[in-house]
PDB file of C-alpha atoms in Angstrom:
ATOM      1  CA  UNK A 146       5.475   3.274 -13.996  1.00  0.00           C
ATOM      2  CA  UNK A 147       8.884   4.173 -12.641  1.00  0.00           C
ATOM      3  CA  UNK A 148      10.582   1.229 -10.968  1.00  0.00           C
ATOM      4  CA  UNK A 149      12.175   1.646  -7.565  1.00  0.00           C
ATOM      5  CA  UNK A 150      15.143  -0.097  -6.003  1.00  0.00           C
ATOM      6  CA  UNK A 151      15.809  -0.074  -2.285  1.00  0.00           C
ATOM      7  CA  UNK A 152      17.855  -2.231   0.099  1.00  0.00           C
ATOM      8  CA  UNK A 153      16.189  -5.441   1.186  1.00  0.00           C
ATOM      9  CA  UNK A 154      17.081  -4.947   4.831  1.00  0.00           C
ATOM     10  CA  UNK A 155      18.790  -2.600   7.247  1.00  0.00           C
ATOM     11  CA  UNK A 156      19.799  -2.872  10.884  1.00  0.00           C
ATOM     12  CA  UNK A 157      20.021  -0.093  13.423  1.00  0.00           C
ATOM     13  CA  UNK A 158      20.049   0.575  17.147  1.00  0.00           C
ATOM     14  CA  UNK A 159      17.710   2.617  19.253  1.00  0.00           C
ATOM     15  CA  UNK A 160      18.440   6.316  19.208  1.00  0.00           C
ATOM     16  CA  UNK A 161      20.282   6.289  15.906  1.00  0.00           C
ATOM     17  CA  UNK A 162      19.268   8.117  12.756  1.00  0.00           C
ATOM     18  CA  UNK A 163      18.346   5.802   9.885  1.00  0.00           C
ATOM     19  CA  UNK A 164      18.559   6.756   6.232  1.00  0.00           C
ATOM     20  CA  UNK A 165      16.924   4.525   3.628  1.00  0.00           C
ATOM     21  CA  UNK A 166      17.763   5.369   0.040  1.00  0.00           C
ATOM     22  CA  UNK A 167      15.553   4.528  -2.902  1.00  0.00           C
ATOM     23  CA  UNK A 168      16.647   4.625  -6.514  1.00  0.00           C
ATOM     24  CA  UNK A 169      14.148   5.603  -9.242  1.00  0.00           C
ATOM     25  CA  UNK A 170      16.209   6.363 -12.328  1.00  0.00           C
ATOM     26  CA  UNK A 171      13.315   6.669 -14.774  1.00  0.00           C
ATOM     27  CA  UNK A 172      11.073   8.887 -12.687  1.00  0.00           C
ATOM     28  CA  UNK A 173       8.713  10.973 -14.808  1.00  0.00           C
ATOM     29  CA  UNK A 174       8.096  14.699 -14.582  1.00  0.00           C
ATOM     30  CA  UNK A 175       4.662  14.282 -13.005  1.00  0.00           C
ATOM     31  CA  UNK A 176       5.700  11.599 -10.514  1.00  0.00           C
ATOM     32  CA  UNK A 177       5.672  12.090  -6.769  1.00  0.00           C
ATOM     33  CA  UNK A 178       7.741  10.036  -4.327  1.00  0.00           C
ATOM     34  CA  UNK A 179       5.837   8.440  -1.472  1.00  0.00           C
ATOM     35  CA  UNK A 180       6.951   6.316   1.456  1.00  0.00           C
ATOM     36  CA  UNK A 181       4.798   3.877   3.410  1.00  0.00           C
ATOM     37  CA  UNK A 182       5.500   1.899   6.570  1.00  0.00           C
ATOM     38  CA  UNK A 183       4.050  -1.525   7.304  1.00  0.00           C
ATOM     39  CA  UNK A 184       4.009  -3.553  10.494  1.00  0.00           C
ATOM     40  CA  UNK A 185       3.359  -7.319  10.390  1.00  0.00           C
ATOM     41  CA  UNK A 186      -0.262  -8.250   9.696  1.00  0.00           C
ATOM     42  CA  UNK A 187      -1.294  -4.621   9.284  1.00  0.00           C
ATOM     43  CA  UNK A 188      -1.947  -2.433   6.282  1.00  0.00           C
ATOM     44  CA  UNK A 189       0.713   0.040   5.166  1.00  0.00           C
ATOM     45  CA  UNK A 190       0.662   3.518   6.637  1.00  0.00           C
ATOM     46  CA  UNK A 191       1.548   6.694   4.750  1.00  0.00           C
ATOM     47  CA  UNK A 192       4.701   8.330   6.094  1.00  0.00           C
ATOM     48  CA  UNK A 193       5.685  11.146   3.788  1.00  0.00           C
ATOM     49  CA  UNK A 194       5.502  12.379   0.211  1.00  0.00           C
ATOM     50  CA  UNK A 195       7.552  14.797  -1.815  1.00  0.00           C
ATOM     51  CA  UNK A 196       8.274  16.072  -5.290  1.00  0.00           C
ATOM     52  CA  UNK A 197      11.638  17.775  -4.947  1.00  0.00           C
ATOM     53  CA  UNK A 198      14.146  19.132  -2.399  1.00  0.00           C
ATOM     54  CA  UNK A 199      13.270  18.377   1.209  1.00  0.00           C
ATOM     55  CA  UNK A 200      10.065  17.582   3.017  1.00  0.00           C
ATOM     56  CA  UNK A 201       9.755  17.159   6.769  1.00  0.00           C
ATOM     57  CA  UNK A 202       6.896  16.132   8.997  1.00  0.00           C
ATOM     58  CA  UNK A 203       6.604  14.989  12.603  1.00  0.00           C
ATOM     59  CA  UNK A 204       7.703  11.475  11.703  1.00  0.00           C
ATOM     60  CA  UNK A 205      10.401  11.708   9.050  1.00  0.00           C
ATOM     61  CA  UNK A 206      12.256  13.751   6.472  1.00  0.00           C
ATOM     62  CA  UNK A 207      12.473  13.085   2.779  1.00  0.00           C
ATOM     63  CA  UNK A 208      15.455  14.300   0.796  1.00  0.00           C
ATOM     64  CA  UNK A 209      15.210  14.483  -2.986  1.00  0.00           C
ATOM     65  CA  UNK A 210      18.174  15.679  -5.080  1.00  0.00           C
ATOM     66  CA  UNK A 211      17.736  17.970  -8.043  1.00  0.00           C
ATOM     67  CA  UNK A 212      17.778  15.163 -10.638  1.00  0.00           C
ATOM     68  CA  UNK A 213      15.090  13.273  -8.634  1.00  0.00           C
ATOM     69  CA  UNK A 214      16.612   9.919  -9.585  1.00  0.00           C
ATOM     70  CA  UNK A 215      16.817   8.893  -5.956  1.00  0.00           C
ATOM     71  CA  UNK A 216      15.352   9.830  -2.608  1.00  0.00           C
ATOM     72  CA  UNK A 217      16.301   9.254   1.019  1.00  0.00           C
ATOM     73  CA  UNK A 218      13.906   8.665   3.865  1.00  0.00           C
ATOM     74  CA  UNK A 219      15.425   9.811   7.138  1.00  0.00           C
ATOM     75  CA  UNK A 220      14.081   8.569  10.468  1.00  0.00           C
ATOM     76  CA  UNK A 221      15.546  10.496  13.400  1.00  0.00           C
ATOM     77  CA  UNK A 222      16.345   8.678  16.622  1.00  0.00           C
ATOM     78  CA  UNK A 223      14.623   5.367  15.856  1.00  0.00           C
ATOM     79  CA  UNK A 224      13.024   3.240  18.540  1.00  0.00           C
ATOM     80  CA  UNK A 225      12.142  -0.442  18.678  1.00  0.00           C
ATOM     81  CA  UNK A 226       8.663   0.409  17.437  1.00  0.00           C
ATOM     82  CA  UNK A 227      10.128   1.645  14.146  1.00  0.00           C
ATOM     83  CA  UNK A 228      10.940  -1.950  13.217  1.00  0.00           C
ATOM     84  CA  UNK A 229       8.868  -2.413  10.080  1.00  0.00           C
ATOM     85  CA  UNK A 230       8.981  -2.681   6.309  1.00  0.00           C
ATOM     86  CA  UNK A 231       9.393   0.627   4.476  1.00  0.00           C
ATOM     87  CA  UNK A 232       8.188   1.000   0.896  1.00  0.00           C
ATOM     88  CA  UNK A 233       9.282   3.630  -1.583  1.00  0.00           C
ATOM     89  CA  UNK A 234       6.787   4.294  -4.379  1.00  0.00           C
ATOM     90  CA  UNK A 235       6.753   6.574  -7.369  1.00  0.00           C
ATOM     91  CA  UNK A 236       3.601   7.636  -9.157  1.00  0.00           C
ATOM     92  CA  UNK A 237       1.599  10.561 -10.413  1.00  0.00           C
ATOM     93  CA  UNK A 238      -1.555  12.089  -9.028  1.00  0.00           C
ATOM     94  CA  UNK A 239      -3.642  11.253 -12.040  1.00  0.00           C
ATOM     95  CA  UNK A 240      -6.886   9.375 -11.854  1.00  0.00           C
ATOM     96  CA  UNK A 241      -5.511   6.360 -13.651  1.00  0.00           C
ATOM     97  CA  UNK A 242      -2.239   5.807 -11.883  1.00  0.00           C
ATOM     98  CA  UNK A 243      -1.826   3.081  -9.287  1.00  0.00           C
ATOM     99  CA  UNK A 244       0.540   2.300  -6.470  1.00  0.00           C
ATOM    100  CA  UNK A 245       3.133  -0.368  -7.211  1.00  0.00           C
ATOM    101  CA  UNK A 246       4.706  -1.750  -4.078  1.00  0.00           C
ATOM    102  CA  UNK A 247       8.103  -3.382  -4.405  1.00  0.00           C
ATOM    103  CA  UNK A 248       9.636  -5.641  -1.799  1.00  0.00           C
ATOM    104  CA  UNK A 249      10.403  -2.770   0.532  1.00  0.00           C
ATOM    105  CA  UNK A 250      13.172  -2.442   3.103  1.00  0.00           C
ATOM    106  CA  UNK A 251      12.911  -4.426   6.317  1.00  0.00           C
ATOM    107  CA  UNK A 252      14.297  -2.201   9.077  1.00  0.00           C
ATOM    108  CA  UNK A 253      15.242  -3.973  12.279  1.00  0.00           C
ATOM    109  CA  UNK A 254      15.917  -1.763  15.296  1.00  0.00           C
ATOM    110  CA  UNK A 255      17.716  -3.407  18.188  1.00  0.00           C
ATOM    111  CA  UNK A 256      18.118  -2.202  21.782  1.00  0.00           C
TER     112      UNK A 256
ATOM    113  CA  UNK B 288     -12.813  10.054  12.220  1.00  0.00           C
ATOM    114  CA  UNK B 289     -13.257   6.300  11.839  1.00  0.00           C
ATOM    115  CA  UNK B 290     -10.648   4.468   9.783  1.00  0.00           C
ATOM    116  CA  UNK B 291     -11.064   1.971   7.006  1.00  0.00           C
ATOM    117  CA  UNK B 292     -12.879  -1.131   8.174  1.00  0.00           C
ATOM    118  CA  UNK B 293     -12.780  -4.551   6.604  1.00  0.00           C
ATOM    119  CA  UNK B 294     -14.973  -7.535   7.297  1.00  0.00           C
ATOM    120  CA  UNK B 295     -14.494 -10.277   8.081  1.00  0.00           C
ATOM    121  CA  UNK B 296     -11.013 -10.109   9.608  1.00  0.00           C
ATOM    122  CA  UNK B 297     -10.384 -13.836   9.232  1.00  0.00           C
ATOM    123  CA  UNK B 298     -11.876 -16.377   6.896  1.00  0.00           C
ATOM    124  CA  UNK B 299     -11.295 -20.051   6.158  1.00  0.00           C
ATOM    125  CA  UNK B 300     -12.655 -21.512   2.929  1.00  0.00           C
ATOM    126  CA  UNK B 301     -12.126 -24.670   0.952  1.00  0.00           C
ATOM    127  CA  UNK B 302     -10.980 -24.962  -2.629  1.00  0.00           C
ATOM    128  CA  UNK B 303     -13.683 -24.335  -5.183  1.00  0.00           C
ATOM    129  CA  UNK B 304     -15.771 -22.135  -2.936  1.00  0.00           C
ATOM    130  CA  UNK B 305     -16.279 -18.441  -3.428  1.00  0.00           C
ATOM    131  CA  UNK B 306     -15.781 -15.595  -0.991  1.00  0.00           C
ATOM    132  CA  UNK B 307     -16.888 -11.979  -0.641  1.00  0.00           C
ATOM    133  CA  UNK B 308     -14.893  -9.448   1.332  1.00  0.00           C
ATOM    134  CA  UNK B 309     -16.191  -6.068   2.394  1.00  0.00           C
ATOM    135  CA  UNK B 310     -14.523  -2.699   2.836  1.00  0.00           C
ATOM    136  CA  UNK B 311     -15.928   0.511   4.293  1.00  0.00           C
ATOM    137  CA  UNK B 312     -13.785   3.527   3.427  1.00  0.00           C
ATOM    138  CA  UNK B 313     -13.183   6.600   5.515  1.00  0.00           C
ATOM    139  CA  UNK B 314     -16.167   8.924   5.388  1.00  0.00           C
ATOM    140  CA  UNK B 315     -15.877  11.224   2.391  1.00  0.00           C
ATOM    141  CA  UNK B 316     -13.368   9.075   0.544  1.00  0.00           C
ATOM    142  CA  UNK B 317     -14.560   8.073  -2.888  1.00  0.00           C
ATOM    143  CA  UNK B 318     -11.685   5.898  -4.040  1.00  0.00           C
ATOM    144  CA  UNK B 319     -11.233   2.336  -2.843  1.00  0.00           C
ATOM    145  CA  UNK B 320      -8.361   0.077  -3.864  1.00  0.00           C
ATOM    146  CA  UNK B 321      -7.787  -3.581  -3.152  1.00  0.00           C
ATOM    147  CA  UNK B 322      -4.454  -5.349  -2.703  1.00  0.00           C
ATOM    148  CA  UNK B 323      -3.353  -8.920  -2.147  1.00  0.00           C
ATOM    149  CA  UNK B 324      -0.346  -9.572   0.056  1.00  0.00           C
ATOM    150  CA  UNK B 325       1.505 -12.869   0.214  1.00  0.00           C
ATOM    151  CA  UNK B 326       4.983 -13.689   1.539  1.00  0.00           C
ATOM    152  CA  UNK B 327       6.201 -14.664  -1.918  1.00  0.00           C
ATOM    153  CA  UNK B 328       4.715 -11.947  -4.108  1.00  0.00           C
ATOM    154  CA  UNK B 329       4.479  -9.070  -1.655  1.00  0.00           C
ATOM    155  CA  UNK B 330       1.798  -6.423  -2.032  1.00  0.00           C
ATOM    156  CA  UNK B 331       0.033  -6.638  -5.368  1.00  0.00           C
ATOM    157  CA  UNK B 332      -2.613  -4.277  -6.709  1.00  0.00           C
ATOM    158  CA  UNK B 333      -5.945  -5.858  -7.573  1.00  0.00           C
ATOM    159  CA  UNK B 334      -8.228  -3.001  -8.626  1.00  0.00           C
ATOM    160  CA  UNK B 335      -9.382   0.488  -7.812  1.00  0.00           C
ATOM    161  CA  UNK B 336     -12.891   1.908  -7.780  1.00  0.00           C
ATOM    162  CA  UNK B 337     -13.907   5.524  -7.860  1.00  0.00           C
ATOM    163  CA  UNK B 338     -17.507   6.693  -7.839  1.00  0.00           C
ATOM    164  CA  UNK B 339     -18.739   3.150  -8.513  1.00  0.00           C
ATOM    165  CA  UNK B 340     -16.511   2.750 -11.587  1.00  0.00           C
ATOM    166  CA  UNK B 341     -13.467   0.541 -11.873  1.00  0.00           C
ATOM    167  CA  UNK B 342     -10.576   2.831 -12.772  1.00  0.00           C
ATOM    168  CA  UNK B 343      -7.694   0.402 -12.753  1.00  0.00           C
ATOM    169  CA  UNK B 344      -7.170  -3.320 -12.669  1.00  0.00           C
ATOM    170  CA  UNK B 345      -4.098  -5.315 -11.774  1.00  0.00           C
ATOM    171  CA  UNK B 346      -2.856  -8.490 -13.374  1.00  0.00           C
ATOM    172  CA  UNK B 347      -5.188 -10.990 -11.736  1.00  0.00           C
ATOM    173  CA  UNK B 348      -7.478 -13.608 -13.308  1.00  0.00           C
ATOM    174  CA  UNK B 349     -11.147 -12.946 -13.867  1.00  0.00           C
ATOM    175  CA  UNK B 350     -11.990 -14.958 -10.752  1.00  0.00           C
ATOM    176  CA  UNK B 351     -11.204 -11.776  -8.863  1.00  0.00           C
ATOM    177  CA  UNK B 352     -13.875  -9.138  -9.182  1.00  0.00           C
ATOM    178  CA  UNK B 353     -15.117  -6.176  -7.264  1.00  0.00           C
ATOM    179  CA  UNK B 354     -17.705  -3.484  -7.084  1.00  0.00           C
ATOM    180  CA  UNK B 355     -18.394  -0.224  -5.335  1.00  0.00           C
ATOM    181  CA  UNK B 356     -21.693   1.023  -4.059  1.00  0.00           C
ATOM    182  CA  UNK B 357     -23.096   4.538  -4.076  1.00  0.00           C
ATOM    183  CA  UNK B 358     -21.991   5.044  -0.456  1.00  0.00           C
ATOM    184  CA  UNK B 359     -18.410   4.189  -1.540  1.00  0.00           C
ATOM    185  CA  UNK B 360     -18.395   0.887   0.300  1.00  0.00           C
ATOM    186  CA  UNK B 361     -16.725  -1.809  -1.752  1.00  0.00           C
ATOM    187  CA  UNK B 362     -16.767  -5.553  -2.025  1.00  0.00           C
ATOM    188  CA  UNK B 363     -14.408  -7.930  -3.720  1.00  0.00           C
ATOM    189  CA  UNK B 364     -15.317 -11.444  -4.735  1.00  0.00           C
ATOM    190  CA  UNK B 365     -13.113 -14.394  -5.482  1.00  0.00           C
ATOM    191  CA  UNK B 366     -14.764 -17.345  -7.167  1.00  0.00           C
ATOM    192  CA  UNK B 367     -13.516 -20.917  -7.463  1.00  0.00           C
ATOM    193  CA  UNK B 368     -10.949 -20.468  -4.731  1.00  0.00           C
ATOM    194  CA  UNK B 369      -7.494 -21.968  -5.141  1.00  0.00           C
ATOM    195  CA  UNK B 370      -4.902 -22.723  -2.485  1.00  0.00           C
ATOM    196  CA  UNK B 371      -2.767 -19.900  -3.862  1.00  0.00           C
ATOM    197  CA  UNK B 372      -5.482 -17.391  -3.028  1.00  0.00           C
ATOM    198  CA  UNK B 373      -4.559 -17.666   0.639  1.00  0.00           C
ATOM    199  CA  UNK B 374      -3.381 -14.195   1.506  1.00  0.00           C
ATOM    200  CA  UNK B 375      -3.972 -10.983   3.391  1.00  0.00           C
ATOM    201  CA  UNK B 376      -6.408  -8.860   1.404  1.00  0.00           C
ATOM    202  CA  UNK B 377      -6.050  -5.164   2.062  1.00  0.00           C
ATOM    203  CA  UNK B 378      -8.406  -2.385   1.210  1.00  0.00           C
ATOM    204  CA  UNK B 379      -7.325   1.244   1.015  1.00  0.00           C
ATOM    205  CA  UNK B 380      -9.323   4.407   0.597  1.00  0.00           C
ATOM    206  CA  UNK B 381      -8.347   7.863  -0.544  1.00  0.00           C
ATOM    207  CA  UNK B 382     -10.073  11.129  -1.158  1.00  0.00           C
ATOM    208  CA  UNK B 383      -9.362  11.094  -4.876  1.00  0.00           C
ATOM    209  CA  UNK B 384      -8.407   8.478  -7.433  1.00  0.00           C
ATOM    210  CA  UNK B 385      -4.795   8.205  -8.399  1.00  0.00           C
ATOM    211  CA  UNK B 386      -1.810   6.349  -7.043  1.00  0.00           C
ATOM    212  CA  UNK B 387       0.038   9.239  -5.485  1.00  0.00           C
ATOM    213  CA  UNK B 388      -2.812  10.402  -3.274  1.00  0.00           C
ATOM    214  CA  UNK B 389      -2.417   9.348   0.333  1.00  0.00           C
ATOM    215  CA  UNK B 390      -4.056   5.999   0.829  1.00  0.00           C
ATOM    216  CA  UNK B 391      -5.441   4.822   4.144  1.00  0.00           C
ATOM    217  CA  UNK B 392      -5.297   1.083   4.582  1.00  0.00           C
ATOM    218  CA  UNK B 393      -7.606  -1.120   6.581  1.00  0.00           C
ATOM    219  CA  UNK B 394      -6.432  -3.961   8.842  1.00  0.00           C
ATOM    220  CA  UNK B 395      -7.010  -6.543   6.139  1.00  0.00           C
ATOM    221  CA  UNK B 396      -8.866  -9.808   5.813  1.00  0.00           C
ATOM    222  CA  UNK B 397      -6.775 -12.927   6.311  1.00  0.00           C
ATOM    223  CA  UNK B 398      -8.110 -15.574   3.907  1.00  0.00           C
ATOM    224  CA  UNK B 399      -7.012 -19.161   4.268  1.00  0.00           C
ATOM    225  CA  UNK B 400      -7.980 -21.649   1.563  1.00  0.00           C
ATOM    226  CA  UNK B 401      -7.726 -25.320   2.486  1.00  0.00           C
TER     227      UNK B 401
END
């Protein structure tokens, strides 16, 4: 399983764009990159997934460079409710792969 | 569509007892995974079931076991509880087995062992 490295914490203010970068140097050819968000005492929630280049949905954008050794989750115009832990995971869509959650990035959004 | 439900939401047990937690996946989802979350260790994978078969197992002692029924509902059991088993136990379901498929998590069961 490819290991991921991401910052332990980040601070931001309401209305700003937040970019969280995740490093996954030994990502395999069949691996996808997935981001989850977790609020205290709740289960994680899927945010976005990508394989290469750029993916955008109504919540976030995911930028993946050509070498795929890193990825950046971009949250546009954050609000206080975006304060949460964000996990970057790498894994393949095979029946025997599992999700390995690291420590995640604690994002604190202030007014 | 109803989300993943877990029962009970809170549980207090004493050391040495056993406990059974239940998870009902989203309708149509055949894969159910279980995770343990503690402040010190973070989110750790316990096991995954797909079509009543255990597909994957994390690095936990044999006191932790699970099963899945034909309707995809799943239970996990912890025997001979230890203080260190106090944690939030999360269940997640997905349409197919495999780590990269979108997983939908339940609210969790908060287990306290005294």
